[in-house]
Amino acid sequence: MGMTPIEYGGSVTKPFAGPELKSQHGRDGMTSNPKLENYLKSNYQQGTYMVATLNATSAAPIILDTGLPVMAMGGFMGNDPALTVEKLQKLVNDGQIRYFLLQGRSFGNQQSTVLNWIRTNCRVVPAYKWQDTQSKPSQNWGGMGFRNSSMTLYEYVKK
């Protein structure tokens, strides 16, 4: 079964492709966190998603840096209701997803049930394990409303 790192519909406001993204935005527009990526890579199992993020913008730098599959749960902009709690539970139970990287703000009401499930059923990974204290949060997230948003990494642990 082939894995596609990001799946989203046709109405995309900015062109979105592999290496072009790096040159198009430069490294300033996308925040890269080597410590986070190393943490996720060290816990990655072949054939699964390394982490699930809210949208393609937060998934892109991780995909570019690691070349590993990342799921953008809310599609490109983060407001696509593609993922339901039922689908999420199946993915988690099948071992397809273990980590969730969430921004401080929620993204659209249709996604709040998914976010609530993650917050209820997953544990927060302590920031010192994956947050790079050297790198300041980027002030420019391509104008998509991520400024100063705090990130939380959740881990699903089978009961």
PDB file of N, CA and C in Angstrom, residues 54 73 85 88 102 106-122 154:
ATOM      1  N   LEU A  54      -1.562  19.685  11.770  1.00  0.00           N
ATOM      2  CA  LEU A  54      -2.876  20.244  11.461  1.00  0.00           C
ATOM      3  C   LEU A  54      -3.060  20.531   9.980  1.00  0.00           C
ATOM      4  N   MET A  73      -3.629  16.530   8.850  1.00  0.00           N
ATOM      5  CA  MET A  73      -4.984  16.087   9.193  1.00  0.00           C
ATOM      6  C   MET A  73      -6.059  16.979   8.615  1.00  0.00           C
ATOM      7  N   VAL A  85     -13.057  11.251  13.980  1.00  0.00           N
ATOM      8  CA  VAL A  85     -12.548  10.561  15.166  1.00  0.00           C
ATOM      9  C   VAL A  85     -12.468   9.060  14.892  1.00  0.00           C
ATOM     10  N   LEU A  88      -9.468   8.372  12.794  1.00  0.00           N
ATOM     11  CA  LEU A  88      -8.280   8.589  13.610  1.00  0.00           C
ATOM     12  C   LEU A  88      -8.036   7.404  14.553  1.00  0.00           C
ATOM     13  N   LEU A 102       0.495  19.704  17.419  1.00  0.00           N
ATOM     14  CA  LEU A 102      -0.617  20.647  17.316  1.00  0.00           C
ATOM     15  C   LEU A 102      -0.184  22.053  17.673  1.00  0.00           C
ATOM     16  N   SER A 106      -6.942  26.115  17.661  1.00  0.00           N
ATOM     17  CA  SER A 106      -7.626  25.000  17.012  1.00  0.00           C
ATOM     18  C   SER A 106      -7.952  25.433  15.592  1.00  0.00           C
ATOM     19  N   PHE A 107      -8.364  24.503  14.751  1.00  0.00           N
ATOM     20  CA  PHE A 107      -8.567  24.869  13.349  1.00  0.00           C
ATOM     21  C   PHE A 107      -9.934  24.447  12.868  1.00  0.00           C
ATOM     22  N   GLY A 108     -10.903  25.354  13.043  1.00  0.00           N
ATOM     23  CA  GLY A 108     -12.229  25.077  12.511  1.00  0.00           C
ATOM     24  C   GLY A 108     -13.020  24.142  13.410  1.00  0.00           C
ATOM     25  N   ASN A 109     -14.314  24.396  13.519  1.00  0.00           N
ATOM     26  CA  ASN A 109     -15.149  23.618  14.432  1.00  0.00           C
ATOM     27  C   ASN A 109     -15.250  22.156  14.063  1.00  0.00           C
ATOM     28  N   GLN A 110     -15.214  21.870  12.754  1.00  0.00           N
ATOM     29  CA  GLN A 110     -15.381  20.476  12.353  1.00  0.00           C
ATOM     30  C   GLN A 110     -14.199  19.626  12.806  1.00  0.00           C
ATOM     31  N   GLN A 111     -13.086  20.272  13.155  1.00  0.00           N
ATOM     32  CA  GLN A 111     -11.918  19.515  13.584  1.00  0.00           C
ATOM     33  C   GLN A 111     -11.818  19.414  15.102  1.00  0.00           C
ATOM     34  N   SER A 112     -12.669  20.152  15.817  1.00  0.00           N
ATOM     35  CA  SER A 112     -12.497  20.208  17.264  1.00  0.00           C
ATOM     36  C   SER A 112     -12.707  18.846  17.918  1.00  0.00           C
ATOM     37  N   THR A 113     -13.576  18.007  17.360  1.00  0.00           N
ATOM     38  CA  THR A 113     -13.785  16.683  17.955  1.00  0.00           C
ATOM     39  C   THR A 113     -12.520  15.837  17.829  1.00  0.00           C
ATOM     40  N   VAL A 114     -11.826  15.973  16.692  1.00  0.00           N
ATOM     41  CA  VAL A 114     -10.562  15.251  16.494  1.00  0.00           C
ATOM     42  C   VAL A 114      -9.522  15.753  17.491  1.00  0.00           C
ATOM     43  N   LEU A 115      -9.431  17.079  17.637  1.00  0.00           N
ATOM     44  CA  LEU A 115      -8.463  17.647  18.577  1.00  0.00           C
ATOM     45  C   LEU A 115      -8.777  17.229  20.008  1.00  0.00           C
ATOM     46  N   ASN A 116     -10.057  17.229  20.359  1.00  0.00           N
ATOM     47  CA  ASN A 116     -10.442  16.813  21.709  1.00  0.00           C
ATOM     48  C   ASN A 116     -10.066  15.359  21.956  1.00  0.00           C
ATOM     49  N   TRP A 117     -10.243  14.519  20.932  1.00  0.00           N
ATOM     50  CA  TRP A 117      -9.882  13.105  21.080  1.00  0.00           C
ATOM     51  C   TRP A 117      -8.378  12.976  21.348  1.00  0.00           C
ATOM     52  N   ILE A 118      -7.588  13.725  20.585  1.00  0.00           N
ATOM     53  CA  ILE A 118      -6.134  13.669  20.750  1.00  0.00           C
ATOM     54  C   ILE A 118      -5.753  14.126  22.162  1.00  0.00           C
ATOM     55  N   ARG A 119      -6.339  15.257  22.589  1.00  0.00           N
ATOM     56  CA  ARG A 119      -5.985  15.793  23.911  1.00  0.00           C
ATOM     57  C   ARG A 119      -6.427  14.861  25.032  1.00  0.00           C
ATOM     58  N   THR A 120      -7.514  14.118  24.813  1.00  0.00           N
ATOM     59  CA  THR A 120      -8.046  13.228  25.839  1.00  0.00           C
ATOM     60  C   THR A 120      -7.307  11.893  25.889  1.00  0.00           C
ATOM     61  N   ASN A 121      -6.916  11.391  24.721  1.00  0.00           N
ATOM     62  CA  ASN A 121      -6.381  10.026  24.642  1.00  0.00           C
ATOM     63  C   ASN A 121      -4.866   9.933  24.500  1.00  0.00           C
ATOM     64  N   CYS A 122      -4.220  11.080  24.334  1.00  0.00           N
ATOM     65  CA  CYS A 122      -2.769  11.066  24.160  1.00  0.00           C
ATOM     66  C   CYS A 122      -2.113  11.818  25.303  1.00  0.00           C
ATOM     67  N   TYR A 154       1.937  15.506  21.066  1.00  0.00           N
ATOM     68  CA  TYR A 154       1.211  14.471  21.796  1.00  0.00           C
ATOM     69  C   TYR A 154       1.657  13.099  21.307  1.00  0.00           C
TER      70      TYR A 154
END
